[in-house]
Amino acid sequence: MPLRKIITYPDTVLRERAEPVTNIDGKVQQLIDDMADTMYHAPGIGLASNQVGEPCRVIIFDISPKNEPHDLVVLINPEIVEADGAVVSEEGCLSVLDYSAEIKRTACVTVKGLDREGNTITLRKEGLPAIVLQHEIDHLNGTLFIDHISKLKRELYKRRLKKILKKKESSVQRL
Ligand code: NI
């Protein structure tokens, strides 16, 4: 299974709203497999399709502890149908280099969607999986976790990122 390149901020691809999947065909199955390999390889605990440049509504996550068997959850066309409470926790993102921040989210969510066989599933989650679900569904809507921090913090991060990217560029050997 090929690993996909994870697109990083500030690439505008991450800002596009992903379109619903209308047909769960072989291409979608391949995308899910590639996303899983890419997420485990990164490593990360969640990934949305548009992070690998496929603007269709597919998210995956796996919050099983390290050294335990994988417990991959796949959701196609996920939708939050119920949300209660509030919680603040530290978040990072495979598409946002070298940054994490405290983000306020809904504590408990009910999400409806399809599994990879096309069956309707409903997940009611709190704690980490609830946060991951909101983070990944945000991705499908073109929203990043840094959109939830203050403008000042975001500007500071943007400035720092520019320096990081410049440094990376200058360390590349040109052959
Ligand atoms: Ni993310």
JSON list of C-alpha atoms and ligand atoms in Angstrom, two decimals:
[
{"chain": "A", "resi": 1, "resn": "MET", "atom": "CA", "xyz": [0.00, 0.00, 0.00]},
{"chain": "A", "resi": 2, "resn": "PRO", "atom": "CA", "xyz": [1.54, 3.29, -0.94]},
{"chain": "A", "resi": 3, "resn": "LEU", "atom": "CA", "xyz": [1.99, 5.92, 1.71]},
{"chain": "A", "resi": 4, "resn": "ARG", "atom": "CA", "xyz": [0.43, 9.23, 0.78]},
{"chain": "A", "resi": 5, "resn": "LYS", "atom": "CA", "xyz": [2.08, 12.56, 1.27]},
{"chain": "A", "resi": 6, "resn": "ILE", "atom": "CA", "xyz": [0.51, 14.47, 4.15]},
{"chain": "A", "resi": 7, "resn": "ILE", "atom": "CA", "xyz": [-0.27, 18.00, 3.06]},
{"chain": "A", "resi": 8, "resn": "THR", "atom": "CA", "xyz": [0.76, 20.65, 5.56]},
{"chain": "A", "resi": 9, "resn": "TYR", "atom": "CA", "xyz": [-0.37, 24.12, 6.48]},
{"chain": "A", "resi": 10, "resn": "PRO", "atom": "CA", "xyz": [-0.43, 26.69, 4.87]},
{"chain": "A", "resi": 11, "resn": "ASP", "atom": "CA", "xyz": [-1.30, 24.64, 1.73]},
{"chain": "A", "resi": 12, "resn": "THR", "atom": "CA", "xyz": [-4.72, 25.85, 0.56]},
{"chain": "A", "resi": 13, "resn": "VAL", "atom": "CA", "xyz": [-5.83, 22.28, -0.23]},
{"chain": "A", "resi": 14, "resn": "LEU", "atom": "CA", "xyz": [-6.48, 21.96, 3.51]},
{"chain": "A", "resi": 15, "resn": "ARG", "atom": "CA", "xyz": [-8.97, 24.82, 3.25]},
{"chain": "A", "resi": 16, "resn": "GLU", "atom": "CA", "xyz": [-11.22, 23.15, 0.70]},
{"chain": "A", "resi": 17, "resn": "ARG", "atom": "CA", "xyz": [-14.50, 21.63, 1.84]},
{"chain": "A", "resi": 18, "resn": "ALA", "atom": "CA", "xyz": [-14.47, 17.91, 1.03]},
{"chain": "A", "resi": 19, "resn": "GLU", "atom": "CA", "xyz": [-17.37, 16.52, -1.01]},
{"chain": "A", "resi": 20, "resn": "PRO", "atom": "CA", "xyz": [-19.56, 13.65, 0.19]},
{"chain": "A", "resi": 21, "resn": "VAL", "atom": "CA", "xyz": [-18.70, 10.16, -1.04]},
{"chain": "A", "resi": 22, "resn": "THR", "atom": "CA", "xyz": [-21.54, 8.94, -3.28]},
{"chain": "A", "resi": 23, "resn": "ASN", "atom": "CA", "xyz": [-20.12, 5.54, -4.21]},
{"chain": "A", "resi": 24, "resn": "ILE", "atom": "CA", "xyz": [-17.88, 3.46, -1.95]},
{"chain": "A", "resi": 25, "resn": "ASP", "atom": "CA", "xyz": [-15.91, 1.91, -4.78]},
{"chain": "A", "resi": 26, "resn": "GLY", "atom": "CA", "xyz": [-12.47, 0.36, -5.06]},
{"chain": "A", "resi": 27, "resn": "LYS", "atom": "CA", "xyz": [-10.89, 3.77, -5.24]},
{"chain": "A", "resi": 28, "resn": "VAL", "atom": "CA", "xyz": [-12.38, 4.72, -1.87]},
{"chain": "A", "resi": 29, "resn": "GLN", "atom": "CA", "xyz": [-11.27, 1.37, -0.37]},
{"chain": "A", "resi": 30, "resn": "GLN", "atom": "CA", "xyz": [-7.75, 1.99, -1.64]},
{"chain": "A", "resi": 31, "resn": "LEU", "atom": "CA", "xyz": [-7.82, 5.51, -0.22]},
{"chain": "A", "resi": 32, "resn": "ILE", "atom": "CA", "xyz": [-8.87, 4.16, 3.20]},
{"chain": "A", "resi": 33, "resn": "ASP", "atom": "CA", "xyz": [-6.04, 1.58, 3.17]},
{"chain": "A", "resi": 34, "resn": "ASP", "atom": "CA", "xyz": [-3.52, 4.21, 2.11]},
{"chain": "A", "resi": 35, "resn": "MET", "atom": "CA", "xyz": [-4.78, 6.64, 4.75]},
{"chain": "A", "resi": 36, "resn": "ALA", "atom": "CA", "xyz": [-4.43, 3.98, 7.46]},
{"chain": "A", "resi": 37, "resn": "ASP", "atom": "CA", "xyz": [-0.86, 3.15, 6.40]},
{"chain": "A", "resi": 38, "resn": "THR", "atom": "CA", "xyz": [-0.01, 6.85, 6.22]},
{"chain": "A", "resi": 39, "resn": "MET", "atom": "CA", "xyz": [-1.50, 7.56, 9.65]},
{"chain": "A", "resi": 40, "resn": "TYR", "atom": "CA", "xyz": [0.25, 4.62, 11.37]},
{"chain": "A", "resi": 41, "resn": "HIS", "atom": "CA", "xyz": [3.51, 5.48, 9.65]},
{"chain": "A", "resi": 42, "resn": "ALA", "atom": "CA", "xyz": [3.42, 9.17, 10.65]},
{"chain": "A", "resi": 43, "resn": "PRO", "atom": "CA", "xyz": [2.51, 8.20, 13.43]},
{"chain": "A", "resi": 44, "resn": "GLY", "atom": "CA", "xyz": [-0.81, 9.84, 14.20]},
{"chain": "A", "resi": 45, "resn": "ILE", "atom": "CA", "xyz": [-4.13, 8.91, 15.78]},
{"chain": "A", "resi": 46, "resn": "GLY", "atom": "CA", "xyz": [-6.43, 10.47, 13.19]},
{"chain": "A", "resi": 47, "resn": "LEU", "atom": "CA", "xyz": [-6.44, 11.50, 9.54]},
{"chain": "A", "resi": 48, "resn": "ALA", "atom": "CA", "xyz": [-8.90, 13.14, 7.17]},
{"chain": "A", "resi": 49, "resn": "SER", "atom": "CA", "xyz": [-8.90, 12.46, 3.42]},
{"chain": "A", "resi": 50, "resn": "ASN", "atom": "CA", "xyz": [-8.14, 16.01, 2.39]},
{"chain": "A", "resi": 51, "resn": "GLN", "atom": "CA", "xyz": [-4.92, 15.87, 4.39]},
{"chain": "A", "resi": 52, "resn": "VAL", "atom": "CA", "xyz": [-3.68, 13.48, 1.71]},
{"chain": "A", "resi": 53, "resn": "GLY", "atom": "CA", "xyz": [-5.14, 15.60, -1.08]},
{"chain": "A", "resi": 54, "resn": "GLU", "atom": "CA", "xyz": [-8.40, 13.69, -1.65]},
{"chain": "A", "resi": 55, "resn": "PRO", "atom": "CA", "xyz": [-11.30, 16.06, -1.07]},
{"chain": "A", "resi": 56, "resn": "CYS", "atom": "CA", "xyz": [-13.91, 13.42, -0.23]},
{"chain": "A", "resi": 57, "resn": "ARG", "atom": "CA", "xyz": [-15.48, 12.95, 3.18]},
{"chain": "A", "resi": 58, "resn": "VAL", "atom": "CA", "xyz": [-13.51, 10.12, 4.76]},
{"chain": "A", "resi": 59, "resn": "ILE", "atom": "CA", "xyz": [-11.92, 10.14, 8.21]},
{"chain": "A", "resi": 60, "resn": "ILE", "atom": "CA", "xyz": [-10.07, 7.46, 10.11]},
{"chain": "A", "resi": 61, "resn": "PHE", "atom": "CA", "xyz": [-8.77, 7.23, 13.64]},
{"chain": "A", "resi": 62, "resn": "ASP", "atom": "CA", "xyz": [-7.21, 4.76, 16.03]},
{"chain": "A", "resi": 63, "resn": "ILE", "atom": "CA", "xyz": [-6.74, 5.68, 19.66]},
{"chain": "A", "resi": 64, "resn": "SER", "atom": "CA", "xyz": [-5.70, 2.23, 20.86]},
{"chain": "A", "resi": 65, "resn": "PRO", "atom": "CA", "xyz": [-2.64, 2.37, 23.16]},
{"chain": "A", "resi": 66, "resn": "LYS", "atom": "CA", "xyz": [0.80, 1.70, 21.69]},
{"chain": "A", "resi": 67, "resn": "ASN", "atom": "CA", "xyz": [1.80, -1.98, 21.59]},
{"chain": "A", "resi": 68, "resn": "GLU", "atom": "CA", "xyz": [-1.83, -3.04, 21.47]},
{"chain": "A", "resi": 69, "resn": "PRO", "atom": "CA", "xyz": [-3.61, -4.35, 18.37]},
{"chain": "A", "resi": 70, "resn": "HIS", "atom": "CA", "xyz": [-4.86, -1.73, 15.95]},
{"chain": "A", "resi": 71, "resn": "ASP", "atom": "CA", "xyz": [-8.44, -0.62, 16.37]},
{"chain": "A", "resi": 72, "resn": "LEU", "atom": "CA", "xyz": [-9.08, 1.39, 13.23]},
{"chain": "A", "resi": 73, "resn": "VAL", "atom": "CA", "xyz": [-12.34, 3.31, 12.91]},
{"chain": "A", "resi": 74, "resn": "VAL", "atom": "CA", "xyz": [-13.36, 4.41, 9.41]},
{"chain": "A", "resi": 75, "resn": "LEU", "atom": "CA", "xyz": [-16.14, 6.91, 8.88]},
{"chain": "A", "resi": 76, "resn": "ILE", "atom": "CA", "xyz": [-17.44, 8.04, 5.52]},
{"chain": "A", "resi": 77, "resn": "ASN", "atom": "CA", "xyz": [-19.58, 11.19, 5.30]},
{"chain": "A", "resi": 78, "resn": "PRO", "atom": "CA", "xyz": [-19.46, 11.72, 9.09]},
{"chain": "A", "resi": 79, "resn": "GLU", "atom": "CA", "xyz": [-21.86, 14.18, 10.61]},
{"chain": "A", "resi": 80, "resn": "ILE", "atom": "CA", "xyz": [-22.18, 15.42, 14.18]},
{"chain": "A", "resi": 81, "resn": "VAL", "atom": "CA", "xyz": [-25.82, 14.99, 15.14]},
{"chain": "A", "resi": 82, "resn": "GLU", "atom": "CA", "xyz": [-25.58, 15.71, 18.87]},
{"chain": "A", "resi": 83, "resn": "ALA", "atom": "CA", "xyz": [-23.10, 17.59, 21.01]},
{"chain": "A", "resi": 84, "resn": "ASP", "atom": "CA", "xyz": [-22.97, 18.24, 24.76]},
{"chain": "A", "resi": 85, "resn": "GLY", "atom": "CA", "xyz": [-20.65, 19.86, 27.24]},
{"chain": "A", "resi": 86, "resn": "ALA", "atom": "CA", "xyz": [-17.26, 21.45, 26.86]},
{"chain": "A", "resi": 87, "resn": "VAL", "atom": "CA", "xyz": [-13.70, 20.31, 27.37]},
{"chain": "A", "resi": 88, "resn": "VAL", "atom": "CA", "xyz": [-10.26, 21.84, 26.87]},
{"chain": "A", "resi": 89, "resn": "SER", "atom": "CA", "xyz": [-7.32, 19.72, 25.79]},
{"chain": "A", "resi": 90, "resn": "GLU", "atom": "CA", "xyz": [-3.98, 19.91, 24.04]},
{"chain": "A", "resi": 91, "resn": "GLU", "atom": "CA", "xyz": [-4.16, 19.22, 20.30]},
{"chain": "A", "resi": 92, "resn": "GLY", "atom": "CA", "xyz": [-1.69, 18.87, 17.51]},
{"chain": "A", "resi": 93, "resn": "CYS", "atom": "CA", "xyz": [-2.11, 17.90, 13.86]},
{"chain": "A", "resi": 94, "resn": "LEU", "atom": "CA", "xyz": [-0.09, 15.99, 11.27]},
{"chain": "A", "resi": 95, "resn": "SER", "atom": "CA", "xyz": [-0.74, 18.92, 8.91]},
{"chain": "A", "resi": 96, "resn": "VAL", "atom": "CA", "xyz": [0.43, 21.63, 11.31]},
{"chain": "A", "resi": 97, "resn": "LEU", "atom": "CA", "xyz": [4.18, 21.33, 11.87]},
{"chain": "A", "resi": 98, "resn": "ASP", "atom": "CA", "xyz": [5.74, 21.73, 15.29]},
{"chain": "A", "resi": 99, "resn": "TYR", "atom": "CA", "xyz": [2.75, 23.13, 17.09]},
{"chain": "A", "resi": 100, "resn": "SER", "atom": "CA", "xyz": [0.20, 22.20, 19.70]},
{"chain": "A", "resi": 101, "resn": "ALA", "atom": "CA", "xyz": [-2.31, 24.27, 21.64]},
{"chain": "A", "resi": 102, "resn": "GLU", "atom": "CA", "xyz": [-5.13, 24.02, 24.14]},
{"chain": "A", "resi": 103, "resn": "ILE", "atom": "CA", "xyz": [-8.40, 23.85, 22.22]},
{"chain": "A", "resi": 104, "resn": "LYS", "atom": "CA", "xyz": [-11.94, 24.07, 23.54]},
{"chain": "A", "resi": 105, "resn": "ARG", "atom": "CA", "xyz": [-14.23, 21.39, 22.15]},
{"chain": "A", "resi": 106, "resn": "THR", "atom": "CA", "xyz": [-17.55, 19.74, 22.82]},
{"chain": "A", "resi": 107, "resn": "ALA", "atom": "CA", "xyz": [-17.06, 17.04, 25.46]},
{"chain": "A", "resi": 108, "resn": "CYS", "atom": "CA", "xyz": [-19.47, 14.47, 24.07]},
{"chain": "A", "resi": 109, "resn": "VAL", "atom": "CA", "xyz": [-20.56, 13.97, 20.47]},
{"chain": "A", "resi": 110, "resn": "THR", "atom": "CA", "xyz": [-22.83, 11.66, 18.55]},
{"chain": "A", "resi": 111, "resn": "VAL", "atom": "CA", "xyz": [-21.61, 11.15, 15.00]},
{"chain": "A", "resi": 112, "resn": "LYS", "atom": "CA", "xyz": [-23.45, 9.43, 12.19]},
{"chain": "A", "resi": 113, "resn": "GLY", "atom": "CA", "xyz": [-21.76, 8.12, 9.08]},
{"chain": "A", "resi": 114, "resn": "LEU", "atom": "CA", "xyz": [-21.05, 5.06, 6.99]},
{"chain": "A", "resi": 115, "resn": "ASP", "atom": "CA", "xyz": [-18.48, 2.36, 7.62]},
{"chain": "A", "resi": 116, "resn": "ARG", "atom": "CA", "xyz": [-16.30, 1.14, 4.75]},
{"chain": "A", "resi": 117, "resn": "GLU", "atom": "CA", "xyz": [-18.96, -1.40, 3.74]},
{"chain": "A", "resi": 118, "resn": "GLY", "atom": "CA", "xyz": [-21.55, 1.37, 3.46]},
{"chain": "A", "resi": 119, "resn": "ASN", "atom": "CA", "xyz": [-23.47, 0.46, 6.63]},
{"chain": "A", "resi": 120, "resn": "THR", "atom": "CA", "xyz": [-24.84, 3.36, 8.64]},
{"chain": "A", "resi": 121, "resn": "ILE", "atom": "CA", "xyz": [-23.11, 3.65, 11.98]},
{"chain": "A", "resi": 122, "resn": "THR", "atom": "CA", "xyz": [-23.66, 5.92, 14.96]},
{"chain": "A", "resi": 123, "resn": "LEU", "atom": "CA", "xyz": [-20.86, 6.61, 17.43]},
{"chain": "A", "resi": 124, "resn": "ARG", "atom": "CA", "xyz": [-21.45, 8.28, 20.77]},
{"chain": "A", "resi": 125, "resn": "LYS", "atom": "CA", "xyz": [-18.09, 9.30, 22.19]},
{"chain": "A", "resi": 126, "resn": "GLU", "atom": "CA", "xyz": [-16.57, 11.37, 24.95]},
{"chain": "A", "resi": 127, "resn": "GLY", "atom": "CA", "xyz": [-12.98, 12.04, 25.91]},
{"chain": "A", "resi": 128, "resn": "LEU", "atom": "CA", "xyz": [-10.22, 11.61, 23.36]},
{"chain": "A", "resi": 129, "resn": "PRO", "atom": "CA", "xyz": [-12.28, 9.94, 20.60]},
{"chain": "A", "resi": 130, "resn": "ALA", "atom": "CA", "xyz": [-14.83, 12.80, 20.80]},
{"chain": "A", "resi": 131, "resn": "ILE", "atom": "CA", "xyz": [-12.02, 15.31, 20.34]},
{"chain": "A", "resi": 132, "resn": "VAL", "atom": "CA", "xyz": [-10.49, 13.35, 17.46]},
{"chain": "A", "resi": 133, "resn": "LEU", "atom": "CA", "xyz": [-13.88, 13.12, 15.73]},
{"chain": "A", "resi": 134, "resn": "GLN", "atom": "CA", "xyz": [-14.37, 16.88, 15.94]},
{"chain": "A", "resi": 135, "resn": "HIS", "atom": "CA", "xyz": [-10.80, 17.56, 14.80]},
{"chain": "A", "resi": 136, "resn": "GLU", "atom": "CA", "xyz": [-11.12, 15.27, 11.76]},
{"chain": "A", "resi": 137, "resn": "ILE", "atom": "CA", "xyz": [-14.60, 16.47, 10.78]},
{"chain": "A", "resi": 138, "resn": "ASP", "atom": "CA", "xyz": [-13.23, 20.01, 11.00]},
{"chain": "A", "resi": 139, "resn": "HIS", "atom": "CA", "xyz": [-10.60, 18.98, 8.42]},
{"chain": "A", "resi": 140, "resn": "LEU", "atom": "CA", "xyz": [-13.35, 17.89, 6.01]},
{"chain": "A", "resi": 141, "resn": "ASN", "atom": "CA", "xyz": [-14.82, 21.37, 6.33]},
{"chain": "A", "resi": 142, "resn": "GLY", "atom": "CA", "xyz": [-11.49, 23.06, 5.65]},
{"chain": "A", "resi": 143, "resn": "THR", "atom": "CA", "xyz": [-10.96, 23.99, 9.30]},
{"chain": "A", "resi": 144, "resn": "LEU", "atom": "CA", "xyz": [-7.73, 23.45, 11.24]},
{"chain": "A", "resi": 145, "resn": "PHE", "atom": "CA", "xyz": [-7.30, 23.37, 15.01]},
{"chain": "A", "resi": 146, "resn": "ILE", "atom": "CA", "xyz": [-5.29, 26.58, 14.80]},
{"chain": "A", "resi": 147, "resn": "ASP", "atom": "CA", "xyz": [-8.49, 28.31, 13.65]},
{"chain": "A", "resi": 148, "resn": "HIS", "atom": "CA", "xyz": [-9.75, 27.80, 17.21]},
{"chain": "A", "resi": 149, "resn": "ILE", "atom": "CA", "xyz": [-6.88, 29.70, 18.87]},
{"chain": "A", "resi": 150, "resn": "SER", "atom": "CA", "xyz": [-6.59, 33.47, 19.24]},
{"chain": "A", "resi": 151, "resn": "LYS", "atom": "CA", "xyz": [-5.51, 35.54, 16.26]},
{"chain": "A", "resi": 152, "resn": "LEU", "atom": "CA", "xyz": [-2.42, 36.67, 18.14]},
{"chain": "A", "resi": 153, "resn": "LYS", "atom": "CA", "xyz": [-1.31, 33.11, 18.89]},
{"chain": "A", "resi": 154, "resn": "ARG", "atom": "CA", "xyz": [-1.96, 32.16, 15.27]},
{"chain": "A", "resi": 155, "resn": "GLU", "atom": "CA", "xyz": [0.13, 35.07, 13.97]},
{"chain": "A", "resi": 156, "resn": "LEU", "atom": "CA", "xyz": [2.98, 34.10, 16.29]},
{"chain": "A", "resi": 157, "resn": "TYR", "atom": "CA", "xyz": [2.81, 30.53, 15.01]},
{"chain": "A", "resi": 158, "resn": "LYS", "atom": "CA", "xyz": [2.75, 31.70, 11.37]},
{"chain": "A", "resi": 159, "resn": "ARG", "atom": "CA", "xyz": [5.89, 33.73, 11.97]},
{"chain": "A", "resi": 160, "resn": "ARG", "atom": "CA", "xyz": [7.63, 30.81, 13.66]},
{"chain": "A", "resi": 161, "resn": "LEU", "atom": "CA", "xyz": [6.56, 28.44, 10.88]},
{"chain": "A", "resi": 162, "resn": "LYS", "atom": "CA", "xyz": [8.08, 30.70, 8.23]},
{"chain": "A", "resi": 163, "resn": "LYS", "atom": "CA", "xyz": [11.41, 30.46, 10.01]},
{"chain": "A", "resi": 164, "resn": "ILE", "atom": "CA", "xyz": [11.09, 26.67, 10.37]},
{"chain": "A", "resi": 165, "resn": "LEU", "atom": "CA", "xyz": [10.29, 26.26, 6.66]},
{"chain": "A", "resi": 166, "resn": "LYS", "atom": "CA", "xyz": [13.15, 28.55, 5.65]},
{"chain": "A", "resi": 167, "resn": "LYS", "atom": "CA", "xyz": [15.57, 26.54, 7.75]},
{"chain": "A", "resi": 168, "resn": "LYS", "atom": "CA", "xyz": [14.30, 23.28, 6.24]},
{"chain": "A", "resi": 169, "resn": "GLU", "atom": "CA", "xyz": [14.70, 24.67, 2.73]},
{"chain": "A", "resi": 170, "resn": "SER", "atom": "CA", "xyz": [18.25, 25.83, 3.30]},
{"chain": "A", "resi": 171, "resn": "SER", "atom": "CA", "xyz": [19.27, 22.47, 4.76]},
{"chain": "A", "resi": 172, "resn": "VAL", "atom": "CA", "xyz": [18.21, 20.61, 1.60]},
{"chain": "A", "resi": 173, "resn": "GLN", "atom": "CA", "xyz": [21.14, 19.36, -0.44]},
{"chain": "A", "resi": 174, "resn": "ARG", "atom": "CA", "xyz": [20.70, 20.37, -4.05]},
{"chain": "A", "resi": 175, "resn": "LEU", "atom": "CA", "xyz": [22.14, 17.76, -6.39]},
{"chain": "B", "resi": 1, "resn": "NI", "atom": "NI", "xyz": [-5.35, 17.20, 11.99]}
]
